[in-house]
Coordinates of C-alpha atoms and ligand atoms in Angstrom, one line a residue:
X1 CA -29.3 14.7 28.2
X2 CA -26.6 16.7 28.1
X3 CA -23.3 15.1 29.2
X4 CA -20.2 17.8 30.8
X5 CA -17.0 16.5 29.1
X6 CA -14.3 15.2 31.2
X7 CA -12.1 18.3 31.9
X8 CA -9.2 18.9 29.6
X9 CA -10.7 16.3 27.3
X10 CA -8.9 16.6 23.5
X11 CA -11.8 16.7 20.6
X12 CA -10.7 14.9 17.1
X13 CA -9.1 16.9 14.7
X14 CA -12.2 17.7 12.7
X15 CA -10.0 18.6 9.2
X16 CA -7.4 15.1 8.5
X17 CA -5.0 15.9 6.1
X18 CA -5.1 13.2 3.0
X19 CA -2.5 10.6 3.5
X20 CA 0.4 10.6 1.1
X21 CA -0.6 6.4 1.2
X22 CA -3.1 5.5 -1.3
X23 CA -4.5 2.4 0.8
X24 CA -5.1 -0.9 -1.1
X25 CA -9.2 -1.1 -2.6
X26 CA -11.0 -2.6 0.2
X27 CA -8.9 -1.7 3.5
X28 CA -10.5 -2.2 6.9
X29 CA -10.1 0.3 9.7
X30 CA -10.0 -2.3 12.5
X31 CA -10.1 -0.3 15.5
X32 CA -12.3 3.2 16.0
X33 CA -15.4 4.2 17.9
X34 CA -18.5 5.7 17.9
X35 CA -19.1 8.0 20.8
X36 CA -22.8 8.7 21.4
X37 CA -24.0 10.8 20.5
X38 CA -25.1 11.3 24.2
X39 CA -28.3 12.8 23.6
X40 CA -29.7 9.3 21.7
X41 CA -27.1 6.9 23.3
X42 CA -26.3 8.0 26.8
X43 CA -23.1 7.5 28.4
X44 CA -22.8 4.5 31.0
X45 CA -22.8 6.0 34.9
X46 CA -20.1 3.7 35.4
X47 CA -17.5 5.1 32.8
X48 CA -14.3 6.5 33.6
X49 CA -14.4 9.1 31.3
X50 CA -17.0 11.5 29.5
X51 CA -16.1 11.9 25.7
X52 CA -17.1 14.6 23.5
X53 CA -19.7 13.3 20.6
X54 CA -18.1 11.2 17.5
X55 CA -21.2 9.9 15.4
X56 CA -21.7 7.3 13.0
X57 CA -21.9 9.8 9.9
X58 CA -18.8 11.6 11.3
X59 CA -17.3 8.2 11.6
X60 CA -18.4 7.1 8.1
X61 CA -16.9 10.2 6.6
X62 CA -13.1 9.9 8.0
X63 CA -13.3 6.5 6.8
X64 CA -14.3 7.7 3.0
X65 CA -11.9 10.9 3.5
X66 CA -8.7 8.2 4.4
X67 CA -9.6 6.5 1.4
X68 CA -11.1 2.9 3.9
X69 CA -13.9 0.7 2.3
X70 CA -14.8 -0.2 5.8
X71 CA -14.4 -0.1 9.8
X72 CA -14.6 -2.7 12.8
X73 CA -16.4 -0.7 15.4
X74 CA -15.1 -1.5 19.0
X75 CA -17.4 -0.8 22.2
X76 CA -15.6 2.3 23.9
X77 CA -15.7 1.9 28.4
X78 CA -17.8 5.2 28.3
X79 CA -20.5 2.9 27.0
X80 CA -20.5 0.3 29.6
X81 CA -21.7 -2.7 28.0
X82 CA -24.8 -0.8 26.8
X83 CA -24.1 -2.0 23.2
X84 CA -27.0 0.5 21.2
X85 CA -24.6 3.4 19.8
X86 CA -21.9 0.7 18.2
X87 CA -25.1 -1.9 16.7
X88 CA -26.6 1.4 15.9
X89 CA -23.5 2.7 13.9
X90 CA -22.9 -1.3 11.9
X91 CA -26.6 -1.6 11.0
X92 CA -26.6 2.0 9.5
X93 CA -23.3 0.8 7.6
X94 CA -25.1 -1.1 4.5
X95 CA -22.8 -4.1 6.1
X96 CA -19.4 -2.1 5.7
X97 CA -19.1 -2.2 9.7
X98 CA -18.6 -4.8 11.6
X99 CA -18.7 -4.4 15.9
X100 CA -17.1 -5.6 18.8
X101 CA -18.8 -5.6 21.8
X102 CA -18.7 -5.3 25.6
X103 CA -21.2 -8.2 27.7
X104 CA -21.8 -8.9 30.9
X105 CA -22.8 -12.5 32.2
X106 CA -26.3 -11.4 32.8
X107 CA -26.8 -10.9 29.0
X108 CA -29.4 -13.4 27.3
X109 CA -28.8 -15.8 24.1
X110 CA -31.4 -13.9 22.2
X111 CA -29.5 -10.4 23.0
X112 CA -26.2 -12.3 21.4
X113 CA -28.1 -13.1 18.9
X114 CA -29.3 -9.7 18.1
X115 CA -25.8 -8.1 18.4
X116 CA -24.8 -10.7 15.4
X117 CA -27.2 -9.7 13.7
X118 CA -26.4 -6.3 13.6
X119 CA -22.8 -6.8 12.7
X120 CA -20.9 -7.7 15.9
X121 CA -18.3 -10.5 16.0
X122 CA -16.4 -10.5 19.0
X123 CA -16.5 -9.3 23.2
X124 CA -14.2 -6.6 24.9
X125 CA -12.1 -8.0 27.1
X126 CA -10.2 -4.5 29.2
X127 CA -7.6 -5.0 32.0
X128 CA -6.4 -1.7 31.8
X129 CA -7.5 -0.3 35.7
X130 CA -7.8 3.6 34.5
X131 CA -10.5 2.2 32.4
X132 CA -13.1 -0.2 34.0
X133 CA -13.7 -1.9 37.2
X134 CA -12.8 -5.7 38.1
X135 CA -14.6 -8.5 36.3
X136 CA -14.3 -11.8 37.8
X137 CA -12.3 -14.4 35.2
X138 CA -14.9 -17.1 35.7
X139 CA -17.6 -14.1 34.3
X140 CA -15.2 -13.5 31.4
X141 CA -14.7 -17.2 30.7
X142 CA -18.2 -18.3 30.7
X143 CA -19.0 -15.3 28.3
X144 CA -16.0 -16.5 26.4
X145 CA -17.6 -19.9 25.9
X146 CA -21.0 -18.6 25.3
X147 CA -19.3 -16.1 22.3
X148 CA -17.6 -19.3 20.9
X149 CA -20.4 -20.9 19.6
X150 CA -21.4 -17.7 17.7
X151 CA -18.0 -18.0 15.7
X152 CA -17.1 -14.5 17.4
X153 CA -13.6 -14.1 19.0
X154 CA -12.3 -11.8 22.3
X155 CA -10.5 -8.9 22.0
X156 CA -8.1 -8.0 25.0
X157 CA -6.9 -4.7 26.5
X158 CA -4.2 -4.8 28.4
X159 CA -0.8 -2.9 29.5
X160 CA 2.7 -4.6 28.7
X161 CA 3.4 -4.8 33.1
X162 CA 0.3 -7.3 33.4
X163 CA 0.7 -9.7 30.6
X164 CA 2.7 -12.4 33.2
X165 CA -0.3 -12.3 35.6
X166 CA -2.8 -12.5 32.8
X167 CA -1.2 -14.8 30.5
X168 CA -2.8 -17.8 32.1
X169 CA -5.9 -16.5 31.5
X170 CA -5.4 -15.2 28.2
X171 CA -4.0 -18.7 27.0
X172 CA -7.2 -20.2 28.3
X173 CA -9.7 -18.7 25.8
X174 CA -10.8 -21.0 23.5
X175 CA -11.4 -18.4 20.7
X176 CA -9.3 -16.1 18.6
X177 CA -7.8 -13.6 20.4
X178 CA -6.8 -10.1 19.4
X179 CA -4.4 -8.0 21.3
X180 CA -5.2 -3.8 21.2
X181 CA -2.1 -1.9 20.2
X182 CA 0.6 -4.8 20.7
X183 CA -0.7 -4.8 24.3
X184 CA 0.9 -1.4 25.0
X185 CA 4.6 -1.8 25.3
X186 CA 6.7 1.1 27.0
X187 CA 8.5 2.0 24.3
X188 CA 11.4 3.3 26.2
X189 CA 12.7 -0.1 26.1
X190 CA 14.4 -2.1 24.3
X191 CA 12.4 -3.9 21.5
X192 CA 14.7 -6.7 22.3
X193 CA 14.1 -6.6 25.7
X194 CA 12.3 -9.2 27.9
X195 CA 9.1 -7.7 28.1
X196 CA 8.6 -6.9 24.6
X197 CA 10.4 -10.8 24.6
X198 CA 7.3 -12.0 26.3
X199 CA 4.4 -10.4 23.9
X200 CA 6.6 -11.9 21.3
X201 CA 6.2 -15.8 23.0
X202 CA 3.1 -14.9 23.6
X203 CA 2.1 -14.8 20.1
X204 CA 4.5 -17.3 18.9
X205 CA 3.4 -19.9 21.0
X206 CA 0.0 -19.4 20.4
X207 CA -1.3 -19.1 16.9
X208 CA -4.7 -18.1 18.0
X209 CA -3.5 -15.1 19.0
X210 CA -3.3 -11.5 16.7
X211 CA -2.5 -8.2 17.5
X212 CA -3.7 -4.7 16.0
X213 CA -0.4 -2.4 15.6
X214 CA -2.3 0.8 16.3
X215 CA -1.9 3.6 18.4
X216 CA 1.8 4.7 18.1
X217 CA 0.0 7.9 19.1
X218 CA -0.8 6.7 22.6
X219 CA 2.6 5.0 22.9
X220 CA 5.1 7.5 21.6
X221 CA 7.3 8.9 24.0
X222 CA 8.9 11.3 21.1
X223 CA 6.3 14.1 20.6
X224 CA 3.3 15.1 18.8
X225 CA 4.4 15.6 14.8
X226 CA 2.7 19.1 14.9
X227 CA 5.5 19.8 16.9
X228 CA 8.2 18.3 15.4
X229 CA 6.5 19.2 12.0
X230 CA 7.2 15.4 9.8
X231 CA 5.0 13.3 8.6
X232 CA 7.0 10.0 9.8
X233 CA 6.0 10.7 13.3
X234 CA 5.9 8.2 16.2
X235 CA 9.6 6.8 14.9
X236 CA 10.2 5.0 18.3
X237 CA 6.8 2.9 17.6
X238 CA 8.2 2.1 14.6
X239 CA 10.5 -1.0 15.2
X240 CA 7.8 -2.8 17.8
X241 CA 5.0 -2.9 15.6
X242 CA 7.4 -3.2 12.6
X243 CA 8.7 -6.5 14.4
X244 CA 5.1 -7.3 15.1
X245 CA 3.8 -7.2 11.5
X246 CA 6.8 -8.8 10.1
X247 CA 6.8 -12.0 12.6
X248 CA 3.3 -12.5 12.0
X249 CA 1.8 -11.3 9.0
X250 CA -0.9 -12.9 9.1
X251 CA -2.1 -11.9 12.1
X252 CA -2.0 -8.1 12.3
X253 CA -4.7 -5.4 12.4
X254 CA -4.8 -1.7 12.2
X255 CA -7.0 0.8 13.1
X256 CA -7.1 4.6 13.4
X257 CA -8.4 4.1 17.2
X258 CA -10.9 7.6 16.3
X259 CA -11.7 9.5 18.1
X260 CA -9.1 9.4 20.4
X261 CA -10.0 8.6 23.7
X262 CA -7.9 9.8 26.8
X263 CA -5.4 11.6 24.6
X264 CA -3.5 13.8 26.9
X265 CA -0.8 15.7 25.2
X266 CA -1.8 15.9 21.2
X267 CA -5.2 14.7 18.6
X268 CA -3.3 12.6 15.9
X269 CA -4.7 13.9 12.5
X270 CA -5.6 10.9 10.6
X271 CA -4.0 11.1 7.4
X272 CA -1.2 11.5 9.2
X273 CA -1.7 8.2 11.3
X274 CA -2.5 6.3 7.9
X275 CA 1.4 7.6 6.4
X276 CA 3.0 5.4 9.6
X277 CA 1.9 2.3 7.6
X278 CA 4.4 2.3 5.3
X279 CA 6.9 2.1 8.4
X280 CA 5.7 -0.5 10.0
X281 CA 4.6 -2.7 6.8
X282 CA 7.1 -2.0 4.7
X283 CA 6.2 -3.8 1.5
X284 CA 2.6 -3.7 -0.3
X285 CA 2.2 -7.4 0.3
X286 CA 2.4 -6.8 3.7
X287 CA 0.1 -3.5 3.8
X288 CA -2.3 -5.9 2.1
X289 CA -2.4 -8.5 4.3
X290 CA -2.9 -5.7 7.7
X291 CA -5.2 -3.9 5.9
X292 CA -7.3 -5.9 3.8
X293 CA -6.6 -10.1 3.8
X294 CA -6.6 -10.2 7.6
X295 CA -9.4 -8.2 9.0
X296 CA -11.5 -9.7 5.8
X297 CA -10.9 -12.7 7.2
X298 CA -11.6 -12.5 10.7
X299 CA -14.0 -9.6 10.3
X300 CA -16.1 -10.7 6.5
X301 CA -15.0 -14.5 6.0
X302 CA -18.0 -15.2 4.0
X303 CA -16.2 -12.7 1.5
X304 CA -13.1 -13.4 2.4
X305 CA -13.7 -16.7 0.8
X306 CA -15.1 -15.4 -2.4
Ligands
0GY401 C1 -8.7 2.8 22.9 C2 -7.9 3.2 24.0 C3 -8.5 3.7 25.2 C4 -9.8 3.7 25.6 C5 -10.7 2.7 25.4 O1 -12.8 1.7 25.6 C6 -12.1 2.7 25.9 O2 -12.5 3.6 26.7 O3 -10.4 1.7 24.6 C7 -7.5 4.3 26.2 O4 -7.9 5.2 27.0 O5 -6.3 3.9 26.2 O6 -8.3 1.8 22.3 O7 -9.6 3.5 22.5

């Protein structure tokens, strides 16, 4: 079938430059996507948005080119919560993919089941409107229960405006919970302000909770760096996901977010993404804990243990 992209829609920047950081042996990309491609894995009629194609071997390559070991695959909306392209893309890794998923109520134990199989360890949780329609929160929590017994955890997608209606909900999962992209804080305030206050106590007060510190790309307000022509680009990211890593360094996440989706303005390259790490973990204790002790741990703890 083939799918009309959604007009004006940014492809990924097919030639990354190499980063300038060499990333420590064994680092996890913890947050990209497969998209497709359409012709074997239709888009959902539901989605918001129709990507261009990102395979698994297209994947697989920008991870080998950035100098990653391996990559959490997280279901993208255009999918739905037909699950085939992101199992697909894990069991074609040779176990160097793991997959997070996107359920609905009506799915079976043996479906579960077949998703851990393939490499999947945690449900989608998104909130942001642009991107999907309502889901009741007794539908999210009973999946949330169901998921716990697997050993999986929820991943949550929200912006910074809706965390004090959702936070009862959020504090109510019984699993671990990881936040996309610091739960996407306007950056044009201050990071000592009381919103970015309130992410803060919301992952100090509950130790369940991590965060990936990816994306300054989608929440930059300073301009693409092919404009502006450095390398440390996205500086007014820089001190919330700095503050992020550094209060809870044991709980952080990164991930390239390829290929893109919804980018308006500018496609990141890559290696250019992977040289903000050293601005936000400053230290190469701390760049090994983001990118290899923590998503080892939640991601491969049966290694993780070795
Ligand atoms: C991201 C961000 C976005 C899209 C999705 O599943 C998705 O469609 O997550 C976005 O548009 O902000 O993490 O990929």
């Amino acid at each position: 079938m083939a799918f009309q992209k959604t007009p004006g829609w940014l492809d990924w920047y097919a030639d990354p430059s190499t980063p300038r950081l060499r990333v420590p042996s064994g680092s996890v990309d913890a947050h990209c996507h497969v998209f497709g491609p359409g012709e074997q894995f239709p888009f959902a009629p539901e989605r918001k948005y129709t990507p261009c194609d990102a395979s698994k071997q297209q994947l697989f390559a920008l991870r080998d080119r950035l100098g990653f070991a391996r990559n959490v695959i997280v279901q993208a909306t255009c999918h739905g919560a037909d699950n085939r392209a992101m199992a697909d893309a894990c069991r074609a890794s040779d176990g160097r993919a793991r997959g997070v998923a996107t359920v609905r109520r009506s799915v079976s134990d043996g479906e579960l089941q077949e998703l851990h199989d393939a490499g999947v360890r945690g449900v989608r949780f998104n909130f942001v409107k642009r991107l999907v329609d309502f889901t009741p929160k007794d539908e999210l929590l009973e999946i949330a229960g169901r998921i716990e017994a697997l050993g999986w955890h929820v991943v949550i997608y929200f912006e910074a405006q809706d965390l004090p209606e959702l936070w009862d909900f959020f504090t109510a999962l019984p699993t671990t919970v990881v936040v996309d992209h610091m739960g996407r804080p306007d950056v044009s305030k201050p990071v000592d302000g009381p919103e970015f206050a309130l992410f803060l106590k919301f992952m100090e007060e509950h130790p369940n909770v991590w965060s990936k510190v990816s994306c300054p790309e989608r929440l930059s307000l300073a301009g693409p760096p092919a404009l502006n022509g450095e390398r440390n680009a996205y500086r007014d990211v820089v001190p919330f996901a700095r503050r992020v890593v550094e209060s809870f360094p044991d709980r952080v996440l990164w991930g390239t977010d390829w290929p893109h989706p919804n980018l308006k303005d500018h496609m990141p390259d890559d290696g250019l993404l992977v040289d903000f790490i050293p601005h936000i973990a400053t230290t190469p204790a701390l760049q090994r804990k983001l990118l290899v002790d923590n998503p080892m741990r939640l991601y491969w703890p049966e290694e993780a243990m070795r």
